[in-house]
């Protein structure tokens, strides 16, 4: 799956709490993709669902 965090990210950290295998907070204060969402697809989709600004895009 192709996963990205778009420019709408507000840095709330919800995605990191739900799926730290795929997301981490960067030095810039925003979330970044660090892993393969295929490894934990259910958690990656859950992270996208809990994002308050719908900044997580998952394709595939």
Tab-separated table of N, CA, C and O in Angstrom:
chain	number	residue	atom	x	y	z
A	1	UNK	N	0.833	-1.185	0.000
A	1	UNK	CA	0.000	0.000	0.000
A	1	UNK	C	0.872	1.242	0.000
A	1	UNK	O	1.883	1.269	0.677
A	2	UNK	N	0.445	2.220	-0.757
A	2	UNK	CA	1.145	3.496	-0.753
A	2	UNK	C	0.470	4.392	0.295
A	2	UNK	O	-0.734	4.612	0.240
A	3	UNK	N	1.254	4.886	1.225
A	3	UNK	CA	0.736	5.700	2.321
A	3	UNK	C	1.481	7.018	2.368
A	3	UNK	O	2.704	7.046	2.217
A	4	UNK	N	0.729	8.094	2.563
A	4	UNK	CA	1.384	9.398	2.722
A	4	UNK	C	0.585	10.249	3.677
A	4	UNK	O	-0.611	10.045	3.879
A	5	UNK	N	1.273	11.219	4.281
A	5	UNK	CA	0.644	12.223	5.128
A	5	UNK	C	0.695	13.518	4.331
A	5	UNK	O	1.776	13.975	3.947
A	6	UNK	N	-0.474	14.090	4.063
A	6	UNK	CA	-0.488	15.297	3.237
A	6	UNK	C	-0.291	16.573	4.058
A	6	UNK	O	-0.124	16.524	5.282
A	7	UNK	N	-0.325	17.706	3.379
A	7	UNK	CA	-0.037	19.003	3.994
A	7	UNK	C	-1.095	19.465	4.993
A	7	UNK	O	-0.895	20.461	5.693
A	8	UNK	N	-2.191	18.729	5.110
A	8	UNK	CA	-3.233	19.082	6.079
A	8	UNK	C	-2.877	18.672	7.505
A	8	UNK	O	-3.555	19.062	8.454
A	9	UNK	N	-1.818	17.893	7.675
A	9	UNK	CA	-1.418	17.406	8.999
A	9	UNK	C	-1.246	18.569	9.970
A	9	UNK	O	-0.613	19.584	9.642
A	10	UNK	N	-1.818	18.398	11.177
A	10	UNK	CA	-1.690	19.422	12.218
A	10	UNK	C	-0.765	18.977	13.349
A	10	UNK	O	-0.588	19.690	14.335
A	11	UNK	N	-0.203	17.778	13.224
A	11	UNK	CA	0.750	17.294	14.215
A	11	UNK	C	0.125	16.837	15.520
A	11	UNK	O	0.762	16.922	16.564
A	12	UNK	N	-1.096	16.330	15.483
A	12	UNK	CA	-1.775	15.920	16.719
A	12	UNK	C	-1.196	14.634	17.304
A	12	UNK	O	-1.332	14.381	18.490
A	13	UNK	N	-0.592	13.777	16.481
A	13	UNK	CA	0.043	12.561	16.957
A	13	UNK	C	-0.863	11.350	17.095
A	13	UNK	O	-0.417	10.293	17.540
A	14	UNK	N	-2.114	11.474	16.717
A	14	UNK	CA	-3.037	10.343	16.834
A	14	UNK	C	-2.564	9.142	16.018
A	14	UNK	O	-2.643	8.008	16.470
A	15	UNK	N	-2.065	9.382	14.813
A	15	UNK	CA	-1.623	8.283	13.957
A	15	UNK	C	-0.453	7.532	14.584
A	15	UNK	O	-0.383	6.309	14.501
A	16	UNK	N	0.427	8.259	15.239
A	16	UNK	CA	1.587	7.639	15.887
A	16	UNK	C	1.137	6.775	17.059
A	16	UNK	O	1.665	5.690	17.276
A	17	UNK	N	0.143	7.242	17.802
A	17	UNK	CA	-0.388	6.454	18.913
A	17	UNK	C	-1.010	5.153	18.423
A	17	UNK	O	-0.847	4.112	19.044
A	18	UNK	N	-1.729	5.216	17.313
A	18	UNK	CA	-2.435	4.046	16.789
A	18	UNK	C	-1.495	3.104	16.048
A	18	UNK	O	-1.590	1.889	16.180
A	19	UNK	N	-0.557	3.651	15.277
A	19	UNK	CA	0.275	2.813	14.411
A	19	UNK	C	1.719	3.332	14.339
A	19	UNK	O	2.149	3.853	13.314
A	20	UNK	N	2.479	3.162	15.416
A	20	UNK	CA	3.865	3.650	15.424
A	20	UNK	C	4.788	2.897	14.471
A	20	UNK	O	5.894	3.357	14.192
A	21	UNK	N	4.332	1.756	13.957
A	21	UNK	CA	5.126	1.007	12.988
A	21	UNK	C	5.208	1.722	11.640
A	21	UNK	O	6.129	1.498	10.868
A	22	UNK	N	4.239	2.593	11.381
A	22	UNK	CA	4.165	3.268	10.083
A	22	UNK	C	4.383	4.777	10.196
A	22	UNK	O	4.933	5.394	9.291
A	23	UNK	N	3.988	5.372	11.309
A	23	UNK	CA	4.048	6.831	11.453
A	23	UNK	C	4.932	7.250	12.620
A	23	UNK	O	5.003	6.562	13.631
A	24	UNK	N	5.591	8.396	12.460
A	24	UNK	CA	6.335	9.011	13.560
A	24	UNK	C	6.237	10.525	13.438
A	24	UNK	O	6.011	11.057	12.352
A	25	UNK	N	6.421	11.189	14.564
A	25	UNK	CA	6.428	12.642	14.549
A	25	UNK	C	7.833	13.104	14.184
A	25	UNK	O	8.816	12.657	14.783
A	26	UNK	N	7.912	13.978	13.207
A	26	UNK	CA	9.197	14.487	12.763
A	26	UNK	C	9.638	15.692	13.576
A	26	UNK	O	8.874	16.256	14.362
A	27	UNK	N	10.855	16.112	13.365
A	27	UNK	CA	11.401	17.289	14.046
A	27	UNK	C	10.611	18.541	13.683
A	27	UNK	O	10.627	19.524	14.434
A	28	UNK	N	9.902	18.485	12.557
A	28	UNK	CA	9.102	19.635	12.130
A	28	UNK	C	7.749	19.699	12.831
A	28	UNK	O	6.964	20.614	12.605
A	29	UNK	N	7.452	18.698	13.691
A	29	UNK	CA	6.198	18.696	14.438
A	29	UNK	C	5.036	18.048	13.712
A	29	UNK	O	3.907	18.080	14.199
A	30	UNK	N	5.307	17.458	12.564
A	30	UNK	CA	4.263	16.810	11.783
A	30	UNK	C	4.561	15.324	11.627
A	30	UNK	O	5.700	14.886	11.754
A	31	UNK	N	3.515	14.568	11.314
A	31	UNK	CA	3.648	13.132	11.132
A	31	UNK	C	4.296	12.804	9.793
A	31	UNK	O	4.078	13.494	8.801
A	32	UNK	N	5.081	11.713	9.804
A	32	UNK	CA	5.735	11.235	8.590
A	32	UNK	C	5.619	9.722	8.521
A	32	UNK	O	5.598	9.039	9.548
A	33	UNK	N	5.566	9.188	7.316
A	33	UNK	CA	5.519	7.751	7.105
A	33	UNK	C	6.938	7.204	7.216
A	33	UNK	O	7.845	7.684	6.541
A	34	UNK	N	7.099	6.201	8.073
A	34	UNK	CA	8.427	5.609	8.272
A	34	UNK	C	8.467	4.124	7.957
A	34	UNK	O	9.535	3.533	7.919
A	35	UNK	N	7.293	3.513	7.759
A	35	UNK	CA	7.266	2.079	7.537
A	35	UNK	C	6.256	1.671	6.488
A	35	UNK	O	5.489	2.491	5.980
A	36	UNK	N	6.249	0.396	6.203
A	36	UNK	CA	5.370	-0.183	5.202
A	36	UNK	C	4.011	-0.494	5.827
A	36	UNK	O	3.914	-1.324	6.734
A	37	UNK	N	2.965	0.148	5.343
A	37	UNK	CA	1.618	-0.053	5.881
A	37	UNK	C	1.092	-1.456	5.618
A	37	UNK	O	0.165	-1.902	6.295
A	38	UNK	N	1.669	-2.180	4.671
A	38	UNK	CA	1.240	-3.550	4.414
A	38	UNK	C	1.467	-4.454	5.624
A	38	UNK	O	0.750	-5.426	5.821
A	39	UNK	N	2.451	-4.122	6.429
A	39	UNK	CA	2.808	-4.935	7.586
A	39	UNK	C	1.707	-4.911	8.647
A	39	UNK	O	1.466	-5.901	9.324
A	40	UNK	N	1.035	-3.789	8.780
A	40	UNK	CA	-0.030	-3.651	9.782
A	40	UNK	C	-1.177	-2.839	9.182
A	40	UNK	O	-1.519	-1.764	9.680
A	41	UNK	N	-1.742	-3.340	8.118
A	41	UNK	CA	-2.760	-2.616	7.353
A	41	UNK	C	-3.943	-2.173	8.195
A	41	UNK	O	-4.408	-1.037	8.064
A	42	UNK	N	-4.434	-3.039	9.072
A	42	UNK	CA	-5.589	-2.672	9.897
A	42	UNK	C	-5.301	-1.447	10.753
A	42	UNK	O	-6.122	-0.531	10.848
A	43	UNK	N	-4.123	-1.425	11.362
A	43	UNK	CA	-3.750	-0.286	12.204
A	43	UNK	C	-3.520	0.973	11.366
A	43	UNK	O	-3.851	2.075	11.790
A	44	UNK	N	-2.967	0.824	10.175
A	44	UNK	CA	-2.747	1.984	9.308
A	44	UNK	C	-4.084	2.606	8.896
A	44	UNK	O	-4.242	3.824	8.919
A	45	UNK	N	-5.053	1.747	8.530
A	45	UNK	CA	-6.378	2.264	8.184
A	45	UNK	C	-7.056	2.908	9.390
A	45	UNK	O	-7.733	3.928	9.263
A	46	UNK	N	-6.864	2.339	10.567
A	46	UNK	CA	-7.428	2.933	11.782
A	46	UNK	C	-6.819	4.313	12.034
A	46	UNK	O	-7.518	5.254	12.408
A	47	UNK	N	-5.506	4.431	11.814
A	47	UNK	CA	-4.838	5.722	11.985
A	47	UNK	C	-5.431	6.759	11.029
A	47	UNK	O	-5.662	7.904	11.413
A	48	UNK	N	-5.706	6.350	9.804
A	48	UNK	CA	-6.317	7.267	8.833
A	48	UNK	C	-7.712	7.690	9.295
A	48	UNK	O	-8.100	8.846	9.143
A	49	UNK	N	-8.445	6.755	9.888
A	49	UNK	CA	-9.793	7.064	10.352
A	49	UNK	C	-9.812	8.023	11.534
A	49	UNK	O	-10.701	8.865	11.637
A	50	UNK	N	-8.838	7.915	12.437
A	50	UNK	CA	-8.835	8.774	13.619
A	50	UNK	C	-8.207	10.143	13.362
A	50	UNK	O	-8.331	11.034	14.205
A	51	UNK	N	-7.575	10.326	12.220
A	51	UNK	CA	-6.964	11.627	11.909
A	51	UNK	C	-8.052	12.697	11.841
A	51	UNK	O	-8.970	12.603	11.024
A	52	UNK	N	-7.968	13.729	12.687
A	52	UNK	CA	-9.029	14.734	12.737
A	52	UNK	C	-9.122	15.622	11.495
A	52	UNK	O	-10.140	16.278	11.291
A	53	UNK	N	-8.080	15.633	10.678
A	53	UNK	CA	-8.099	16.482	9.480
A	53	UNK	C	-7.958	15.680	8.188
A	53	UNK	O	-7.715	16.241	7.120
A	54	UNK	N	-8.086	14.361	8.304
A	54	UNK	CA	-8.005	13.467	7.124
A	54	UNK	C	-6.735	13.680	6.306
A	54	UNK	O	-6.768	13.741	5.085
A	55	UNK	N	-5.613	13.772	7.015
A	55	UNK	CA	-4.335	14.038	6.353
A	55	UNK	C	-3.635	12.779	5.859
A	55	UNK	O	-2.640	12.863	5.148
A	56	UNK	N	-4.149	11.598	6.229
A	56	UNK	CA	-3.491	10.347	5.846
A	56	UNK	C	-4.186	9.774	4.619
A	56	UNK	O	-5.396	9.565	4.619
A	57	UNK	N	-3.388	9.526	3.588
A	57	UNK	CA	-3.901	8.966	2.338
A	57	UNK	C	-3.306	7.589	2.149
A	57	UNK	O	-2.094	7.415	2.208
A	58	UNK	N	-4.174	6.600	1.946
A	58	UNK	CA	-3.733	5.219	1.729
A	58	UNK	C	-4.318	4.735	0.418
A	58	UNK	O	-5.527	4.800	0.207
A	59	UNK	N	-3.449	4.262	-0.454
A	59	UNK	CA	-3.863	3.706	-1.744
A	59	UNK	C	-3.409	2.262	-1.834
A	59	UNK	O	-2.283	1.942	-1.487
A	60	UNK	N	-4.272	1.436	-2.338
A	60	UNK	CA	-3.872	0.061	-2.552
A	60	UNK	C	-4.494	-0.902	-1.689
A	60	UNK	O	-4.982	-1.332	-0.924
